[in-house]
Short mmCIF file of C-alpha atoms in Angstrom, two decimals:
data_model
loop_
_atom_site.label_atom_id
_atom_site.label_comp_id
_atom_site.label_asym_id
_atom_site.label_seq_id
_atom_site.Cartn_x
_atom_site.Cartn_y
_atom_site.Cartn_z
CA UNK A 83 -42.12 -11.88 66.63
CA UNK A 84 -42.80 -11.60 62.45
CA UNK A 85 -40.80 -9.27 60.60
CA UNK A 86 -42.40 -6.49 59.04
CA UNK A 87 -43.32 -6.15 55.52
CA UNK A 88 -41.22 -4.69 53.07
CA UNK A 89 -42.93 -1.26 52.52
CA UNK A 90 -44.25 -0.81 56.01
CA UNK A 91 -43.39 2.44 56.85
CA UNK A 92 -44.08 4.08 53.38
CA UNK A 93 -46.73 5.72 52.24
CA UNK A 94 -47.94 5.92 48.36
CA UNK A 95 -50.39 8.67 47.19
CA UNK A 96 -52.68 7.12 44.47
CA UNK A 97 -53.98 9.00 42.01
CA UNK A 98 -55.17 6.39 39.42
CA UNK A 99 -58.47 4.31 38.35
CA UNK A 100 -60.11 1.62 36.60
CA UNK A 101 -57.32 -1.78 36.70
CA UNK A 102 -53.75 -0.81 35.53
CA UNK A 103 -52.46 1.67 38.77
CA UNK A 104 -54.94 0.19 40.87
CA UNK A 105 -53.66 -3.21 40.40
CA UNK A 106 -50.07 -1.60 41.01
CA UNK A 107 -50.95 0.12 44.19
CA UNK A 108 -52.86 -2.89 45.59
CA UNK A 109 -49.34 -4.87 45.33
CA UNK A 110 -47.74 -2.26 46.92
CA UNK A 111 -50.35 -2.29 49.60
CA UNK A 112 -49.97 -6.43 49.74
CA UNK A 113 -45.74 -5.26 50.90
CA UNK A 114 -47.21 -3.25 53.55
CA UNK A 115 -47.17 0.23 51.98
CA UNK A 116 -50.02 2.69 53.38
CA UNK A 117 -52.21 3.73 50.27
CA UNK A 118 -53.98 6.60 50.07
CA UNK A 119 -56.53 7.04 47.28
CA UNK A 120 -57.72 10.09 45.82
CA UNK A 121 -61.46 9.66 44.02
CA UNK A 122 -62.81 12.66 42.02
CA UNK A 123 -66.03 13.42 43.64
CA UNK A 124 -67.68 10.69 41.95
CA UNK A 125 -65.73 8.05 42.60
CA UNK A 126 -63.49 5.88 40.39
CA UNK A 127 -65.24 4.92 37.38
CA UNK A 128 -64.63 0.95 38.43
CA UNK A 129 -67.23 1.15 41.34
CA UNK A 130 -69.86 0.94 38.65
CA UNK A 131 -67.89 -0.11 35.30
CA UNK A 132 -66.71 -3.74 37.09
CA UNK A 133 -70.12 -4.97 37.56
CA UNK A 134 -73.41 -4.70 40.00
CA UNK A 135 -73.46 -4.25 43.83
CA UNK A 136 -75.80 -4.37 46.53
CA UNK A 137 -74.62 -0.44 46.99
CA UNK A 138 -74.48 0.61 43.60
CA UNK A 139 -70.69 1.31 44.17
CA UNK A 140 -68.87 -1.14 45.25
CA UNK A 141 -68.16 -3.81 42.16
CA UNK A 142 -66.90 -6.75 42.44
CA UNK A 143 -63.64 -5.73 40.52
CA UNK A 144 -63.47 -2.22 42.53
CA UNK A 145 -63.26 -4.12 45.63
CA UNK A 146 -60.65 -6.88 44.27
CA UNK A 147 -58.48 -3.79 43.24
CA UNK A 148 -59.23 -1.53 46.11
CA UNK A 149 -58.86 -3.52 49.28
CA UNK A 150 -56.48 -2.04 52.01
CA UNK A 151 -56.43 1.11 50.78
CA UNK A 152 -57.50 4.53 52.07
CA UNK A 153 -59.96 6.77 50.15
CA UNK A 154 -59.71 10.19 49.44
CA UNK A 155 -62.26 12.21 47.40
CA UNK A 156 -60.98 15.55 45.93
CA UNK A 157 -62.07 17.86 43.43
CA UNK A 158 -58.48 18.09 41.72
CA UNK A 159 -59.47 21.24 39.49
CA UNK A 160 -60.52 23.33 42.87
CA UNK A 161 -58.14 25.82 43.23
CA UNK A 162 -58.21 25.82 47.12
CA UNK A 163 -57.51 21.76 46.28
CA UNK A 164 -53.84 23.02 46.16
CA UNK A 165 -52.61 22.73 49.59
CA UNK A 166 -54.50 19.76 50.52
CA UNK A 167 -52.39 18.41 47.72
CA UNK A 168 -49.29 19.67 48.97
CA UNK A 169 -49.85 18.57 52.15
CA UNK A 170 -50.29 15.38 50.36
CA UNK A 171 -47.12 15.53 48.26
CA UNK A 172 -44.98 17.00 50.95
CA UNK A 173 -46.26 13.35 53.37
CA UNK A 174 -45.75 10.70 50.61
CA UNK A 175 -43.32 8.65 49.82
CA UNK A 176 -44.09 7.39 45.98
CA UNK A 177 -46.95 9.62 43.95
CA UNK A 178 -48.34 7.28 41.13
CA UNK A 179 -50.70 8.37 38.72
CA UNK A 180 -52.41 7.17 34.80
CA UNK A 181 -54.03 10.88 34.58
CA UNK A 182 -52.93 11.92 30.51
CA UNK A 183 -49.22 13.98 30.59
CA UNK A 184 -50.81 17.07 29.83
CA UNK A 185 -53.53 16.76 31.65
CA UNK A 186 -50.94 16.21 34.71
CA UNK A 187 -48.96 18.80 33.78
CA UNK A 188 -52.25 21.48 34.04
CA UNK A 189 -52.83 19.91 37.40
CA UNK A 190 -49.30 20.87 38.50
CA UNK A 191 -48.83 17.35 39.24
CA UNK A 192 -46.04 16.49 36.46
CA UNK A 193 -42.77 15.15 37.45
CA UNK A 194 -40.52 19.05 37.32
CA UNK A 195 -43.05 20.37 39.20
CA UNK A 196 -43.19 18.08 41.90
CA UNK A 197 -39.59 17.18 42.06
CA UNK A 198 -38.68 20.65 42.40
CA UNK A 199 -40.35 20.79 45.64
CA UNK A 200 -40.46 17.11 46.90
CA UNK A 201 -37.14 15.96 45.47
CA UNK A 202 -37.13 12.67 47.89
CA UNK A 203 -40.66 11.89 46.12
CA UNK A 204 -41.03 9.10 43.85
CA UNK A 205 -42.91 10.58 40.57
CA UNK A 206 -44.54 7.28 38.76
CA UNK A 207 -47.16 7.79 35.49
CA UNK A 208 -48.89 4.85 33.53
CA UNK A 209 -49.12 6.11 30.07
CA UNK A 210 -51.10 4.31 27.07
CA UNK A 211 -47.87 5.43 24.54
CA UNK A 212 -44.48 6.43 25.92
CA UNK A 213 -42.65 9.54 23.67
CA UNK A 214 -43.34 9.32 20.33
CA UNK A 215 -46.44 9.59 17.73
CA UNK A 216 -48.75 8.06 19.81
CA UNK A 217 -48.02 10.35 22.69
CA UNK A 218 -51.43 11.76 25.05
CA UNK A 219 -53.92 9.08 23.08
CA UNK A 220 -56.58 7.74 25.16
CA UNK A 221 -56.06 3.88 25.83
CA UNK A 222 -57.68 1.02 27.27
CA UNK A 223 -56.67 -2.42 27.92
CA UNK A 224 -58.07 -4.22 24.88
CA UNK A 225 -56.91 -1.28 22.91
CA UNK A 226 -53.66 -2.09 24.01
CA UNK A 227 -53.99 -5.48 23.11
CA UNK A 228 -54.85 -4.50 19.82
CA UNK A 229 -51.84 -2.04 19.33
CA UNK A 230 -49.14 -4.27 20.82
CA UNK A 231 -49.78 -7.32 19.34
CA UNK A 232 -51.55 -9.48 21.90
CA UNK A 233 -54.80 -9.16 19.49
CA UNK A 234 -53.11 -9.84 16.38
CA UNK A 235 -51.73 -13.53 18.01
CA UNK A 236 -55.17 -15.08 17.42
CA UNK A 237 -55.06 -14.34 13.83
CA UNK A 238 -52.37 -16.08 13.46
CA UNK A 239 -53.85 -19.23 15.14
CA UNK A 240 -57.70 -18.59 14.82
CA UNK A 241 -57.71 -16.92 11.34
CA UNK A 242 -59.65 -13.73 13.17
CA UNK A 243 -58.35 -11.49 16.25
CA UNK A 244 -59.04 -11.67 19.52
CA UNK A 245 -58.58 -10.29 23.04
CA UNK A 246 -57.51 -12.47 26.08
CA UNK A 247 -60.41 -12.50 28.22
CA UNK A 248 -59.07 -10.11 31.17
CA UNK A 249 -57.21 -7.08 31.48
CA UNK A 250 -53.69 -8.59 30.29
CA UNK A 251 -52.25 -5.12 29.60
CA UNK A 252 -53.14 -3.73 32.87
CA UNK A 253 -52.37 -6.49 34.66
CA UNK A 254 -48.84 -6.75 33.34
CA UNK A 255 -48.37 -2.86 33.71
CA UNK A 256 -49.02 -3.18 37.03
CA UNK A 257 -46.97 -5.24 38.06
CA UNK A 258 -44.10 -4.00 36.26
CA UNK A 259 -45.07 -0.69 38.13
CA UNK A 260 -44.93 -1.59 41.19
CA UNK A 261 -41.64 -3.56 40.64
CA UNK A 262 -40.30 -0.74 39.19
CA UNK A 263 -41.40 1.77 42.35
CA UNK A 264 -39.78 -1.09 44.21
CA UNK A 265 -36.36 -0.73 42.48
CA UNK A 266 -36.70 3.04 42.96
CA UNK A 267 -36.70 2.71 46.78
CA UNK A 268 -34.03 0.75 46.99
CA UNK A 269 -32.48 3.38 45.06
CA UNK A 270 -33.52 6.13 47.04
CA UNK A 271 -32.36 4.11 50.37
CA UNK A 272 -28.64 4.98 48.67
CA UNK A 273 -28.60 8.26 47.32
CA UNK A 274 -31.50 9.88 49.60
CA UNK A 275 -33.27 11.17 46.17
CA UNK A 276 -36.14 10.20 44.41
CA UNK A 277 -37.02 10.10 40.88
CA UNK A 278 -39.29 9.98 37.76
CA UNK A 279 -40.67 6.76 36.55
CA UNK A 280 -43.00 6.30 33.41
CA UNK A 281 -44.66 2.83 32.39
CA UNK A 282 -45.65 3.15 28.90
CA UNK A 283 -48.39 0.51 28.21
CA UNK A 284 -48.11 0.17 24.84
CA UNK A 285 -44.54 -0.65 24.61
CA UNK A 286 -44.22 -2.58 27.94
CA UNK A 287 -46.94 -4.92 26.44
CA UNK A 288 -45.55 -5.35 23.38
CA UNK A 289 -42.09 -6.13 24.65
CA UNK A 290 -43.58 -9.22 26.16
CA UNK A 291 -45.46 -10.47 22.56
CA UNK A 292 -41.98 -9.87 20.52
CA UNK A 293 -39.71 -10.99 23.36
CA UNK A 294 -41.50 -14.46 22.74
CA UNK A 295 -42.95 -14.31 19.42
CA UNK A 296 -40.30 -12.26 17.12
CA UNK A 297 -38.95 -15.61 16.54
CA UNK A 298 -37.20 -16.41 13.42
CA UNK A 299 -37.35 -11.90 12.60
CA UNK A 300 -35.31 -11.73 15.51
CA UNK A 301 -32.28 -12.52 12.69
CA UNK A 302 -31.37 -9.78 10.13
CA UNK A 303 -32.62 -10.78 7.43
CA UNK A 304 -35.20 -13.32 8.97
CA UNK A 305 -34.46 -16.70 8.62
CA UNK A 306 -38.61 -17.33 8.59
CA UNK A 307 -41.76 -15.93 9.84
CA UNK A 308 -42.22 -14.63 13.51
CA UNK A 309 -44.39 -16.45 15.89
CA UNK A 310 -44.02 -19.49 18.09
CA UNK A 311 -45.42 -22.05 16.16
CA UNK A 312 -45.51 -24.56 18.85
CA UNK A 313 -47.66 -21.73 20.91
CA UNK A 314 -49.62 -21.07 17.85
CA UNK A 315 -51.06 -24.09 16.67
CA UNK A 316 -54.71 -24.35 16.45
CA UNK A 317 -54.30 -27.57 18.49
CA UNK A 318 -52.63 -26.20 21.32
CA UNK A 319 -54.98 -26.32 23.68
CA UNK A 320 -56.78 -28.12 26.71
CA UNK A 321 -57.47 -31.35 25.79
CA UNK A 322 -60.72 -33.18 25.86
CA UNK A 323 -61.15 -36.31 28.03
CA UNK A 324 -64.33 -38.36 28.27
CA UNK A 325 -66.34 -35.71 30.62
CA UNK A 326 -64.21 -33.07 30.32
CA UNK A 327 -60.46 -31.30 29.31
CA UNK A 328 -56.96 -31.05 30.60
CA UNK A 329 -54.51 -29.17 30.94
CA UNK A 330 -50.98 -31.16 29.58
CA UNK A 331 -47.92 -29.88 29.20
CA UNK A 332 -44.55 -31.58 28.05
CA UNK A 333 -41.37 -29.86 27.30
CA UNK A 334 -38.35 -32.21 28.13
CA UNK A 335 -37.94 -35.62 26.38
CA UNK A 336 -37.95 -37.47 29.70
CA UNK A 337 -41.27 -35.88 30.08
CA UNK A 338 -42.20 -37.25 26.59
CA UNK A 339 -41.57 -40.47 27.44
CA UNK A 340 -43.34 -40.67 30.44
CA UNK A 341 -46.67 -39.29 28.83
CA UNK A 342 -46.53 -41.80 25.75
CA UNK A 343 -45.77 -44.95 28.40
CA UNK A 344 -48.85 -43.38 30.67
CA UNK A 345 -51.06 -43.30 27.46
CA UNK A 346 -50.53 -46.59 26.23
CA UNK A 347 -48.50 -45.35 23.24
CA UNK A 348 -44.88 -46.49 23.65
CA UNK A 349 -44.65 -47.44 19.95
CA UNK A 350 -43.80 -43.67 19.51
CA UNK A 351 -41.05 -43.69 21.68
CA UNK A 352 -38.66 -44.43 18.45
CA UNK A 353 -40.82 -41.93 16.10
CA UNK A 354 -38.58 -39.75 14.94
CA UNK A 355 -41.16 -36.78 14.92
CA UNK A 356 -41.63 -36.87 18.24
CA UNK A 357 -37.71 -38.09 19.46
CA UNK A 358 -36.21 -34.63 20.37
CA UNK A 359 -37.70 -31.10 21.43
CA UNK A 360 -36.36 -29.52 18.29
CA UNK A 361 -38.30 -32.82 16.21
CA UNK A 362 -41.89 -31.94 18.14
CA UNK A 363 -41.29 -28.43 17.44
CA UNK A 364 -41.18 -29.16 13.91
CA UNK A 365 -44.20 -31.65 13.78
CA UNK A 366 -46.16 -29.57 16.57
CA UNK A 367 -49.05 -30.51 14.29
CA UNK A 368 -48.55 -34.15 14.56
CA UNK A 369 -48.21 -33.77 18.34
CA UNK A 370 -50.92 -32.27 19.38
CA UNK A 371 -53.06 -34.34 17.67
CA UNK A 372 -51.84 -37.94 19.05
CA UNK A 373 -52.49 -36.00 22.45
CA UNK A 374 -55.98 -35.34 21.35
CA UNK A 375 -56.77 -38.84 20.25
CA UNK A 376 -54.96 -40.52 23.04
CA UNK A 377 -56.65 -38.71 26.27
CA UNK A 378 -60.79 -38.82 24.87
CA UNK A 379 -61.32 -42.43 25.83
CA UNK A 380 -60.65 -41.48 29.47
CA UNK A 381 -62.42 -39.22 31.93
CA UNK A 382 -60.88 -36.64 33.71
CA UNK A 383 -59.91 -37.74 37.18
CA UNK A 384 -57.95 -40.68 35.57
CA UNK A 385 -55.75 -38.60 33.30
CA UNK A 386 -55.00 -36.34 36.40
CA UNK A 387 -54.14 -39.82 38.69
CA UNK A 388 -52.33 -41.53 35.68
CA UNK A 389 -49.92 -38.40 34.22
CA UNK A 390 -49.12 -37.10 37.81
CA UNK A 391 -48.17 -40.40 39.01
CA UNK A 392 -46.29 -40.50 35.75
CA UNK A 393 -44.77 -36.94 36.78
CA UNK A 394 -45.98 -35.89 33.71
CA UNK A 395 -47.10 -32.27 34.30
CA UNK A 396 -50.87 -31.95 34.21
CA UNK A 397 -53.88 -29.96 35.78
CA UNK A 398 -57.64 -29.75 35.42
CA UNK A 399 -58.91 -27.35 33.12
CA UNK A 400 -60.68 -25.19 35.62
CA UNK A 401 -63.89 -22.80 35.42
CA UNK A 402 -64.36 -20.02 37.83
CA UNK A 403 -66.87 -21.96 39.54
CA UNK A 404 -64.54 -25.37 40.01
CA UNK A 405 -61.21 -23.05 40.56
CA UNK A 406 -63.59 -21.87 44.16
CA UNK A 407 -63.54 -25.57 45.45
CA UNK A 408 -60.02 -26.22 44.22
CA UNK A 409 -58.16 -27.88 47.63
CA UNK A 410 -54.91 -25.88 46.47
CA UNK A 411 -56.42 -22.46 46.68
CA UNK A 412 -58.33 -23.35 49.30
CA UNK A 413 -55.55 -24.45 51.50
CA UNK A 414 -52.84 -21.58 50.41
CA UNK A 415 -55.76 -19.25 51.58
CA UNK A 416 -55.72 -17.18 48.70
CA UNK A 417 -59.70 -17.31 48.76
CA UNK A 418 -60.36 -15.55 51.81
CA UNK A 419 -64.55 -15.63 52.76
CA UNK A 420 -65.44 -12.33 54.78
CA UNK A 421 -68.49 -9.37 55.87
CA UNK A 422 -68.15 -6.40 54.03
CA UNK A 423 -69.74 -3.90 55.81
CA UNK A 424 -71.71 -2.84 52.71
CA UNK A 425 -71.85 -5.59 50.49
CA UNK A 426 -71.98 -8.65 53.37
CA UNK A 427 -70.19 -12.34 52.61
CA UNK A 428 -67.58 -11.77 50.18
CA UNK A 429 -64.72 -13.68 48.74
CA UNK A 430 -61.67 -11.80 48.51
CA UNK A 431 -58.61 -12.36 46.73
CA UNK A 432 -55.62 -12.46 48.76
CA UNK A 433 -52.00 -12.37 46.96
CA UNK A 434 -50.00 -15.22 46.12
CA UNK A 435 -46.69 -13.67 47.37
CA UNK A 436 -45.44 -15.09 51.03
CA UNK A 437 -43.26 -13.15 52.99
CA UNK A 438 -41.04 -14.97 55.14
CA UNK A 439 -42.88 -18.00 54.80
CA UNK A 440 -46.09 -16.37 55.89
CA UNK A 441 -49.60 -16.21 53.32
CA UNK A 442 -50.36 -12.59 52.81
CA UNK A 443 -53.25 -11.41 54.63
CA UNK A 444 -56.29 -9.38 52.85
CA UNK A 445 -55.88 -6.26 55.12
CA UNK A 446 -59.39 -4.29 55.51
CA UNK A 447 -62.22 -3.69 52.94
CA UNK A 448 -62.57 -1.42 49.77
CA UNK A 449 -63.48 1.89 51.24
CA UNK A 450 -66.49 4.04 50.96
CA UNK A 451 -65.20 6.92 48.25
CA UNK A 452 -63.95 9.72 50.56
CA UNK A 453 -64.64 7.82 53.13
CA UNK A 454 -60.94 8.83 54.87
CA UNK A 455 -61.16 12.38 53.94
CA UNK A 456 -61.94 13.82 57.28
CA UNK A 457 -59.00 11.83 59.06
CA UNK A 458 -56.39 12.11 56.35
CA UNK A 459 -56.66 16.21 56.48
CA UNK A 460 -56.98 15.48 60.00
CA UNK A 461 -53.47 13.66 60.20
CA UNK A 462 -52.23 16.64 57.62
CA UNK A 463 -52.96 19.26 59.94
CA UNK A 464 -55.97 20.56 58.91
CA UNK A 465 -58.54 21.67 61.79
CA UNK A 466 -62.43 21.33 62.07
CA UNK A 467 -62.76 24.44 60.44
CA UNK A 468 -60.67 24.19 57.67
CA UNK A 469 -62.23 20.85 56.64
CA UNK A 470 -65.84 22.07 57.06
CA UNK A 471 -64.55 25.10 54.53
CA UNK A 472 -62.90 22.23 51.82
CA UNK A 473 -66.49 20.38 52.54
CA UNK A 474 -68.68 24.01 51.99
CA UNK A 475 -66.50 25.07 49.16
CA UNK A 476 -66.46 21.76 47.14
CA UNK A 477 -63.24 21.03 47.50
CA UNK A 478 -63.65 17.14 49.34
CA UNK A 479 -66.23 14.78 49.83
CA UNK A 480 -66.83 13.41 52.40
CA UNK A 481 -67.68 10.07 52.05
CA UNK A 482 -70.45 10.06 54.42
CA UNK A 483 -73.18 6.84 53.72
CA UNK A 484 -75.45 4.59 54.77
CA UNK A 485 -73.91 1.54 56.11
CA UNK A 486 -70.19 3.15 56.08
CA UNK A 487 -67.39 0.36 55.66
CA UNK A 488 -65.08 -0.14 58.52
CA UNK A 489 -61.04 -1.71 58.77
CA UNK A 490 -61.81 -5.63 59.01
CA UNK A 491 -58.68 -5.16 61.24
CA UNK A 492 -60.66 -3.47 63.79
#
C-alpha cells in the first residue's frame, strides 16, 4: 500500500491568476492538497494571455499551471458573494491570494479580517513590493526583473538589459510560496493556529541576484565591484561544436584536468592561469576562450561521449523541440502524452519531485472556468435553490460548455 501525499487531506482556496500563485498552488496540488480555484466570471486572464487554443480558453500555459485543480467562478464584488465565501473560508485550510492589499482589504478578504473569524486559516498574499514606497504598485514578472536586478545582469555582460526568457520572478515566488505555506502547516500541526504569510516579489527576487552577485560590496567599504565575474563574462556560455553547442561546466581542479586531457590540451595542465579555482576565476576570460577554440573541431555527440566518459560534467544544449525526445525526460515521465477533453492530445508537465520513490502523477485536466461551481456549493451546503438564486442573481457561473472537461482520474 503507498503512503499518502503530504497535503492529502488539506484543502487550499485559490484566489490568484496569471503564473506566480498559480504556479504555487499547482505545487501544492503536486503534495496532494485539494485546490479550489475561484475565476471572476471571465476567467483567469491566462486562458487567453498564454497563447491560442482549440477552445479559445484553455492556453497552453493555463493548462500547465492549472492542472488538478478545481474551478470556481465568482463574482467577488456581489454582495450576496459573501457567504459563499465564508462557507469557503470557514472549509479551507490555507487561503492564498496576489489580489492588491487594498484591494483585499475592500473585499474583506485581508489577513485581520479573516483571522478573526478563521483563526486555524492560513492567510498567504503575493505582493509585487512588500511595506515600503513601493507598496500597492501594479507588477508583472519582467517588471520585476527589471526592479530587482535580474534585468540589469545583462548589462553588465551584454552592454544592454535584458529579461530571462520565462517568468523567473513568478516562478521563484512560487515556489518560495508554497514552501513557505508548507512551513506554516507544520507550524500549525504544533500550536493548532494559523497565520499570515506575505511573499513580496520584489524583494524575494532580488534577494536571490545580491545573494550571488553582491560580491566584492558585500564588504564595508567594497573591496571591488559587485557581480560574479566568472557568471558574467560575455563568454560564458554554450559552446559551439562542429554542428552544434554544449553545455560544459567545470568547477573543481580534478574536473579541470580531466577536460584539458579529454580535449587534447594537457600542455595547460601546468598554466598557471588555469592551475587553481581562485587562478580561472581571475583569467575567466582566458578560460572560456581555450574552451571555445578547443570543442569547434568536433561535433556534438563526440564531445558528449568524450567529456562524460571523462566525468567531466556536460549536456546538450537543448531546444524545446530536442528537450521532447530527450531519453531522460522521457523515461522519468515528466512528459506525460494525454486527451483533454477540450483541447485532445496534449503533453503535460508532470513535477520533478518523487515522493517515496514514486514519479508524481499529473492528476486530472485544467478545468472548464466554473466548471465545479455547482458541486463545490453543493459540498458547502447550499441546495438547488440557493444555487439557481447565486446563478439568477450573478453571483456564480456556472461553467456550463460545449465539450465540458472531465477528471482524467475518472
Amino acid at each position: 500500500m503507498s503512503e499518502p501525499l503530504p497535503l492529502e487531506g488539506v484543502r487550499v482556496l485559490d484566489l490568484t491568476s496569471v503564473v506566480a500563485g498559480p504556479s504555487a498552488t499547482l505545487r501544492l496540488a503536486d503534495m496532494g492538497a485539494e485546490v479550489i480555484k475561484i475565476e471572476t466570471l471571465d476567467g483567469d486572464l491566462l486562458r487567453t494571455l498564454g497563447g491560442a487554443s482549440k477552445s479559445g480558453s484553455m492556453s497552453p500555459k493555463f493548462m500547465h499551471f492549472n492542472r488538478s485543480k478545481r474551478s470556481v467562478a465568482l463574482d467577488l464584488k456581489h454582495p450576496q458573494c459573501r457567504p459563499v465565501l465564508e462557507r469557503l473560508l470557514g472549509e479551507s485550510d490555507i487561503f492564498i491570494t496576489n489580489i492588491r492589499p487594498e484591494s483585499l482589504a475592500r473585499l474583506g478578504l485581508d489577513a485581520v479580517t479573516c483571522l478573526a473569524k478563521h483563526p486555524r486559516l492560513i492567510h498567504c498574499i503575493i505582493t509585487g513590493f512588500g511595506p515600503g514606497p513601493y507598496r500597492g504598485r501594479p507588477a508583472y514578472d519582467t517588471v520585476i526583473q527589471g526592479a530587482a536586478g535580474v534585468a540589469g545582469l545583462f548589462i553588465k555582460r551584454d552592454g544592454r538589459p535584458s529579461y530571462a526568457p520565462f517568468l523567473l520572478a513568478d516562478h521563484v515566488v512560487g515556489e518560495v510560496t508554497a514552501g513557505a505555506i508548507a512551513a506554516m502547516l507544520f507550524r500549525r500541526s504544533r500550536t493548532g493556529r494559523g497565520g499570515e504569510l506575505e511573499i513580496p516579489m520584489m524583494e524575494t527576487l532580488a534577494a536571490f541576484v545580491l545573494q550571488e552577485h553582491l560580491g566584492a560590496a558585500t564588504f564595508r567599504p567594497a573591496r571591488g565591484e559587485s557581480g560574479d565575474s566568472r557568471i558574467l563574462a560575455p563568454d560564458n556560455l554554450p559552446i559551439a561544436t562542429a554542428n552544434g553547442w554544449v553545455s560544459v561546466t567545470c568547477n573543481t581542479d580534478p574536473q579541470v584536468h580531466a577536460f584539458l586531457k579529454a580535449v587534447g590540451r594537457p600542455e595547460l595542465l601546468d598554466d598557471p592561469r588555469f592551475k587553481t579555482v581562485a587562478a580561472r576565476f581571475a583569467a575567466s576570460k582566458d578560460w572560456f576562450a581555450m574552451r571555445a577554440d578547443a570543442l569547434k573541431h568536433q561535433p556534438t555527440e563526440y564531445w558528449l561521449r568524450v567529456l562524460t566518459e571523462a566525468g567531466v560534467p556536460v549536456m546538450p544544449c537543448h531546444s524545446i523541440e530536442s528537450m521532447l525526445e530527450d531519453p531522460h525526460l522521457v523515461t522519468t515521465g515528466l512528459l506525460q502524452h494525454r486527451d483533454h477533453p477540450i483541447e485532445g492530445p496534449i503533453i503535460d508537465v508532470a513535477s520533478a519531485v518523487r515522493f517515496d520513490g514514486q514519479a508524481s502523477a499529473t492528476g486530472f485536466s485544467a478545468q472548464s472556468s466554473g466548471q465545479d461551481t455547482h458541486a463545490v456549493l453543493r459540498e458547502l451546503g447550499f441546495g438547488e435553490a440557493d444555487i439557481e438564486a447565486f446563478r439568477q442573481s450573478g453571483v456564480i457561473g456556472d461553467g456550463k460548455m460545449a465539450g465540458q472537461t472531465r477528471r482524467a482520474s475518472e
